[in-house]
Coordinates of N, CA and C in Angstrom, one line a residue:
X1 N 15.6 -12.4 6.5 CA 14.7 -11.7 5.4 C 14.1 -10.8 6.1
X2 N 13.0 -11.0 6.6 CA 12.5 -10.5 7.5 C 10.7 -10.0 7.0
X3 N 9.8 -8.6 7.9 CA 8.7 -8.6 7.3 C 9.0 -7.5 6.8
X4 N 7.7 -7.0 5.7 CA 8.3 -5.6 4.9 C 6.5 -5.9 5.0
X5 N 6.4 -4.3 4.5 CA 4.5 -4.1 4.6 C 4.6 -3.3 2.9
X6 N 3.8 -3.6 2.8 CA 3.2 -3.0 1.4 C 1.8 -1.7 1.4
X7 N 2.1 -1.0 0.9 CA 1.5 0.2 1.2 C 0.7 0.5 -0.4
X8 N -0.9 1.2 -0.1 CA -1.7 1.8 -0.9 C -2.5 3.0 -1.0
X9 N -1.4 4.1 -1.2 CA -1.5 5.6 -0.1 C -2.8 6.3 -0.8
X10 N -4.0 6.6 -0.1 CA -4.6 7.8 -1.0 C -5.9 8.9 -0.5
X11 N -6.4 9.7 -0.9 CA -6.1 10.8 0.1 C -6.3 10.9 1.0
X12 N -7.3 10.1 1.5 CA -7.9 9.6 3.1 C -7.9 8.5 3.7
X13 N -7.4 6.9 2.9 CA -7.0 5.8 3.9 C -5.3 6.0 2.9
X14 N -4.5 4.4 3.9 CA -3.3 4.0 3.5 C -4.1 3.1 4.0
X15 N -4.1 2.0 2.8 CA -4.7 0.4 2.2 C -2.8 -0.1 2.9
X16 N -2.4 -1.7 4.3 CA -0.8 -1.5 4.4 C -1.5 -2.7 4.8
X17 N -0.5 -3.9 3.8 CA -0.4 -5.3 4.4 C 1.1 -5.4 4.8
X18 N 1.3 -6.8 5.6 CA 2.0 -7.0 5.8 C 3.1 -8.4 5.1
X19 N 3.7 -8.9 5.0 CA 4.1 -10.5 4.9 C 5.0 -10.6 5.8
X20 N 5.1 -12.2 6.0 CA 5.3 -12.5 6.7 C 6.9 -13.4 6.5
X21 N 8.3 -13.3 8.0 CA 9.4 -13.0 8.1 C 10.3 -13.4 6.9
X22 N 9.4 -14.3 6.3 CA 10.3 -15.5 5.1 C 10.0 -14.6 3.5
X23 N 9.3 -13.5 3.9 CA 8.9 -13.1 2.4 C 8.2 -13.7 1.2
X24 N 7.9 -14.6 1.6 CA 6.5 -15.5 0.8 C 5.0 -15.3 0.7
X25 N 3.9 -14.6 1.7 CA 3.0 -14.7 1.9 C 2.5 -13.4 2.5
X26 N 1.8 -12.1 1.9 CA 1.7 -10.4 1.6 C 0.0 -10.9 2.5
X27 N 0.1 -10.2 3.6 CA -1.5 -10.4 4.1 C -2.3 -9.0 4.7
X28 N -3.5 -8.6 4.4 CA -3.2 -8.1 4.4 C -3.8 -7.6 6.3
X29 N -3.1 -6.0 6.2 CA -2.9 -5.9 8.0 C -4.0 -4.3 8.7
X30 N -4.4 -3.5 7.4 CA -5.4 -1.7 8.3 C -5.6 -1.8 7.0
X31 N -6.8 -1.1 7.1 CA -7.0 0.2 6.3 C -7.0 1.0 7.1
X32 N -5.9 2.4 7.2 CA -5.5 3.5 7.8 C -6.9 5.0 7.2
X33 N -7.2 5.1 8.1 CA -7.9 6.0 7.6 C -7.8 7.6 8.5
X34 N -7.0 8.8 7.4 CA -6.6 9.6 8.1 C -7.6 11.4 7.5
X35 N -7.7 12.0 7.8 CA -8.0 13.0 7.2 C -7.5 13.4 6.2
X36 N -8.7 13.7 5.4 CA -7.9 14.2 4.1 C -6.0 14.8 4.2
X37 N -5.3 14.4 2.8 CA -4.2 15.3 2.9 C -3.4 15.2 3.6
X38 N -3.4 14.2 5.8 CA -2.9 14.3 6.4 C -2.1 13.3 6.6
X39 N -0.8 13.8 5.3 CA -0.1 12.8 5.2 C 1.1 12.6 5.9
X40 N 1.0 13.1 7.1 CA 2.3 12.9 7.7 C 1.3 11.7 9.5
X41 N 0.4 12.2 9.5 CA -0.1 11.0 10.4 C -0.4 9.6 9.9
X42 N -0.1 9.4 8.3 CA -0.4 8.4 7.8 C 1.1 7.9 7.7
X43 N 2.1 9.1 8.2 CA 3.5 8.1 7.9 C 3.6 7.6 9.4
X44 N 3.5 9.2 10.5 CA 3.6 8.3 11.7 C 3.0 6.9 11.7
X45 N 2.0 6.4 12.0 CA 1.5 5.1 11.3 C 1.8 4.2 11.1
X46 N 3.1 4.7 9.7 CA 3.9 3.6 9.2 C 5.3 3.4 10.4
X47 N 5.6 4.8 10.4 CA 6.6 4.4 11.7 C 6.9 3.1 12.7
X48 N 5.3 3.7 13.4 CA 4.9 3.3 14.3 C 5.0 1.6 13.9
X49 N 3.7 0.8 13.1 CA 4.0 -0.7 11.7 C 5.7 -0.5 12.6
X50 N 6.1 0.0 11.3 CA 8.2 -0.2 11.3 C 8.3 -1.0 12.1
X51 N 8.1 -0.1 13.0 CA 9.4 -0.1 14.8 C 8.8 -1.6 15.6
X52 N 7.1 -1.6 15.6 CA 6.5 -2.1 16.6 C 7.0 -3.8 15.7
X53 N 6.6 -3.8 14.2 CA 7.2 -5.2 13.7 C 8.7 -5.3 13.4
X54 N 9.2 -5.1 13.4 CA 10.8 -5.1 13.0 C 10.2 -4.6 11.3
X55 N 9.9 -4.1 10.6 CA 9.9 -4.5 9.7 C 11.2 -4.0 9.0
X56 N 11.3 -4.5 7.2 CA 13.2 -4.2 6.6 C 12.9 -3.3 5.6
X57 N 11.9 -4.4 5.4 CA 11.0 -2.5 3.8 C 9.7 -2.3 3.4
X58 N 10.1 -1.0 2.5 CA 8.0 -1.1 3.0 C 8.3 -0.9 1.5
X59 N 7.3 -1.1 0.3 CA 6.5 -1.2 -0.8 C 6.0 -0.4 -1.3
X60 N 6.2 0.5 -1.2 CA 4.9 1.6 -1.6 C 4.8 1.6 -3.1
X61 N 2.9 1.6 -3.7 CA 2.4 2.0 -4.9 C 2.8 2.7 -5.3
X62 N 2.9 2.5 -6.8 CA 3.4 3.7 -7.5 C 2.7 4.2 -8.6
X63 N 1.4 5.2 -9.1 CA 0.9 5.2 -9.7 C 1.3 5.5 -11.2
X64 N 0.9 4.4 -12.0 CA 1.3 4.5 -13.5 C 0.2 4.3 -14.9
X65 N 0.2 5.6 -15.6 CA -0.1 5.4 -16.8 C -0.1 3.4 -17.4
X66 N -1.3 3.0 -17.8 CA -1.8 2.5 -18.8 C 0.2 2.4 -20.1
X67 N 0.3 3.5 -20.6 CA 0.9 3.5 -21.4 C 2.0 3.4 -20.8
X68 N 2.5 3.8 -19.3 CA 3.7 3.5 -19.0 C 4.3 5.2 -18.3
X69 N 3.1 5.8 -18.3 CA 3.3 7.4 -17.8 C 3.3 7.3 -16.5
X70 N 3.9 8.1 -15.8 CA 3.6 8.2 -14.2 C 2.4 9.0 -14.6
X71 N 1.5 8.3 -13.0 CA -0.2 9.7 -13.1 C 0.2 10.7 -12.3
X72 N -0.6 11.3 -12.0 CA -0.2 12.1 -11.5 C -0.5 12.4 -10.2
X73 N -0.5 11.5 -9.5 CA -0.4 11.3 -8.1 C 0.5 10.9 -7.7
X74 N 2.3 10.9 -7.9 CA 3.0 10.4 -8.2 C 4.4 11.4 -7.8
X75 N 4.0 13.0 -7.5 CA 4.7 14.2 -6.9 C 4.0 12.9 -5.1
X76 N 2.8 13.6 -4.8 CA 2.2 12.4 -3.7 C 3.3 12.0 -3.3
X77 N 3.4 10.4 -4.2 CA 3.8 9.5 -3.1 C 5.2 8.9 -3.4
X78 N 6.1 10.6 -4.0 CA 7.9 10.5 -3.8 C 7.7 11.0 -3.0
X79 N 6.3 12.4 -2.6 CA 6.5 12.9 -1.2 C 6.8 12.0 0.1
X80 N 5.9 11.0 -0.1 CA 5.0 9.4 0.6 C 6.6 9.7 1.1
X81 N 6.9 8.7 -0.2 CA 8.6 8.5 0.1 C 9.2 8.5 0.9
X82 N 10.0 10.0 0.8 CA 11.2 11.1 1.3 C 11.0 11.0 2.2
X83 N 9.3 10.6 2.7 CA 9.1 11.6 4.2 C 9.4 9.6 5.5
X84 N 9.2 9.2 5.1 CA 9.6 7.6 5.1 C 10.8 7.4 5.5
X85 N 11.1 7.7 4.0 CA 13.4 7.8 3.9 C 14.2 8.4 4.9
X86 N 13.4 9.6 5.4 CA 13.6 10.8 7.1 C 13.6 10.0 7.9
X87 N 13.5 8.5 7.8 CA 12.8 8.3 9.3 C 14.0 6.4 9.0
X88 N 15.2 6.7 8.1 CA 15.4 5.9 8.0 C 14.9 4.6 7.6
X89 N 13.8 4.5 6.3 CA 13.0 3.5 6.7 C 13.6 2.4 5.0
X90 N 13.4 1.9 4.5 CA 13.7 1.8 3.3 C 12.3 1.0 2.6
X91 N 12.4 2.4 1.1 CA 10.7 2.3 0.3 C 11.9 1.9 -0.8
X92 N 10.6 1.2 -1.3 CA 10.6 0.4 -2.8 C 9.4 1.2 -3.2
X93 N 9.9 1.3 -4.7 CA 8.5 1.4 -5.8 C 7.8 0.6 -6.1
X94 N 6.3 0.8 -5.7 CA 6.2 -1.1 -7.3 C 4.9 -0.2 -8.2
X95 N 5.1 -0.7 -9.5 CA 4.1 -0.1 -10.7 C 2.3 -0.8 -10.0
X96 N 1.7 -0.1 -9.5 CA 0.6 -0.4 -8.8 C -0.8 -0.6 -9.7
X97 N -0.1 -0.6 -11.4 CA -1.0 -0.4 -12.3 C -2.4 -2.2 -12.5
X98 N -3.9 -2.0 -12.5 CA -4.5 -2.8 -12.1 C -4.7 -3.1 -10.5
X99 N -4.4 -2.8 -9.6 CA -4.3 -3.2 -8.6 C -5.8 -3.3 -7.7
X100 N -6.4 -1.6 -8.2 CA -7.3 -1.6 -7.7 C -8.5 -2.8 -8.0
X101 N -8.5 -3.1 -9.4 CA -9.5 -3.8 -10.0 C -9.1 -5.0 -9.6
X102 N -7.6 -5.7 -9.3 CA -7.7 -6.9 -8.9 C -8.1 -7.5 -7.8
X103 N -8.3 -6.2 -6.4 CA -8.7 -6.6 -5.4 C -10.0 -6.2 -5.8
X104 N -10.6 -5.6 -6.9 CA -12.3 -5.3 -6.6 C -12.8 -6.2 -6.4
X105 N -12.0 -7.1 -8.1 CA -12.2 -8.8 -8.5 C -12.9 -10.2 -7.5
X106 N -11.1 -10.0 -6.1 CA -11.1 -11.0 -5.5 C -12.3 -10.3 -4.4
X107 N -12.8 -9.3 -3.9 CA -13.0 -8.9 -2.7 C -15.1 -9.4 -3.9
X108 N -15.4 -9.1 -4.5 CA -16.3 -9.7 -5.3 C -16.7 -11.2 -5.4
X109 N -14.9 -12.1 -5.5 CA -15.3 -13.0 -6.2 C -16.0 -13.9 -4.4
X110 N -15.5 -13.1 -3.1 CA -16.0 -13.4 -1.6 C -17.2 -12.9 -1.3
X111 N -17.9 -12.2 -2.1 CA -18.9 -12.1 -1.7 C -19.3 -10.8 -0.7
X112 N -17.9 -9.8 -1.2 CA -18.6 -9.0 0.1 C -20.0 -7.6 -0.7
X113 N -20.4 -6.8 0.4 CA -21.0 -6.4 -0.2 C -20.3 -5.5 -0.3
X114 N -21.0 -4.2 -0.7 CA -20.1 -2.5 -1.7 C -20.1 -2.2 -0.6
X115 N -20.6 -1.6 1.0 CA -20.3 -1.4 2.0 C -18.9 -1.9 2.6
X116 N -18.6 -3.4 2.3 CA -17.3 -4.1 3.6 C -16.5 -3.7 2.7
X117 N -16.5 -4.2 0.2 CA -15.5 -3.9 -0.4 C -15.1 -2.2 0.2
X118 N -15.6 -1.4 0.2 CA -15.4 -0.2 -0.1 C -14.3 0.2 1.7
X119 N -14.5 0.2 2.4 CA -14.5 -1.2 3.9 C -12.2 -1.0 3.8
X120 N -12.1 -1.7 2.7 CA -11.3 -2.7 3.1 C -10.1 -2.8 1.8
X121 N -11.3 -1.7 0.0 CA -10.6 -1.7 -1.2 C -9.2 -1.5 -0.8
X122 N -9.0 -0.5 0.7 CA -6.9 0.1 -0.1 C -6.5 -1.3 0.2
X123 N -6.6 -2.4 1.5 CA -5.9 -2.7 2.2 C -5.7 -3.8 1.4
X124 N -6.6 -4.3 0.4 CA -6.6 -5.5 -0.4 C -5.7 -5.2 -1.6
X125 N -5.7 -4.0 -2.2 CA -4.5 -3.2 -3.2 C -3.4 -3.6 -2.9
X126 N -3.1 -3.0 -1.2 CA -1.6 -2.6 -0.1 C -1.3 -4.9 -0.4
X127 N -2.5 -5.5 -0.2 CA -1.5 -6.7 -0.3 C -0.9 -7.2 -1.8
X128 N -2.1 -7.3 -2.5 CA -1.5 -7.3 -4.1 C 0.3 -6.4 -4.4
X129 N 0.0 -5.4 -4.0 CA 1.1 -4.2 -3.9 C 1.9 -5.1 -3.5
X130 N 2.2 -5.6 -2.4 CA 3.4 -6.3 -1.6 C 3.5 -7.5 -2.1
X131 N 2.1 -9.2 -2.4 CA 2.2 -10.2 -3.4 C 3.3 -9.7 -4.1
X132 N 3.3 -8.9 -5.2 CA 3.4 -8.7 -6.1 C 5.4 -8.2 -6.7
X133 N 5.5 -7.7 -5.0 CA 7.0 -7.7 -5.4 C 7.4 -8.5 -4.7
X134 N 6.6 -9.2 -3.7 CA 7.4 -11.0 -3.1 C 8.1 -11.6 -4.6
X135 N 6.5 -12.1 -4.9 CA 6.9 -12.8 -6.5 C 8.0 -12.5 -7.1
X136 N 7.7 -11.2 -7.6 CA 9.0 -10.8 -8.2 C 11.0 -11.2 -7.1
X137 N 11.2 -11.5 -5.9 CA 11.5 -11.5 -5.8 C 11.8 -11.3 -4.5
X138 N 11.2 -9.9 -4.1 CA 11.6 -8.8 -3.8 C 13.0 -7.9 -3.7
X139 N 12.5 -7.8 -4.5 CA 13.1 -6.8 -5.5 C 12.8 -5.5 -6.2

């Protein structure tokens, strides 16, 4: 199967998670920071990781409202997906509803301070996005 990446895209950060080669477990890789809306730098970082770790697929969180409508940032996510695909990277979109709340709850349960949570929340959201994808059979 090969390792996969999970991504949670923000305006200044990109949460990145990676799976094991069997596609069973997702774990946090990094919380990549970039200048506000400098998505080319974020794309370059993902391309670098894909090459370095022989990633077979990238799973990108897609912002969806509770009623199922696409969120305000869906155009941004679609543009980011297109830029990755220009580099020959296979990208799947996955509904990211509740991922930030779930990530926050897990970090609270781990008793992390507010400042520490802020530093890793996007990475934790990426872990949840990727793990959800893996749990659905990687489809």
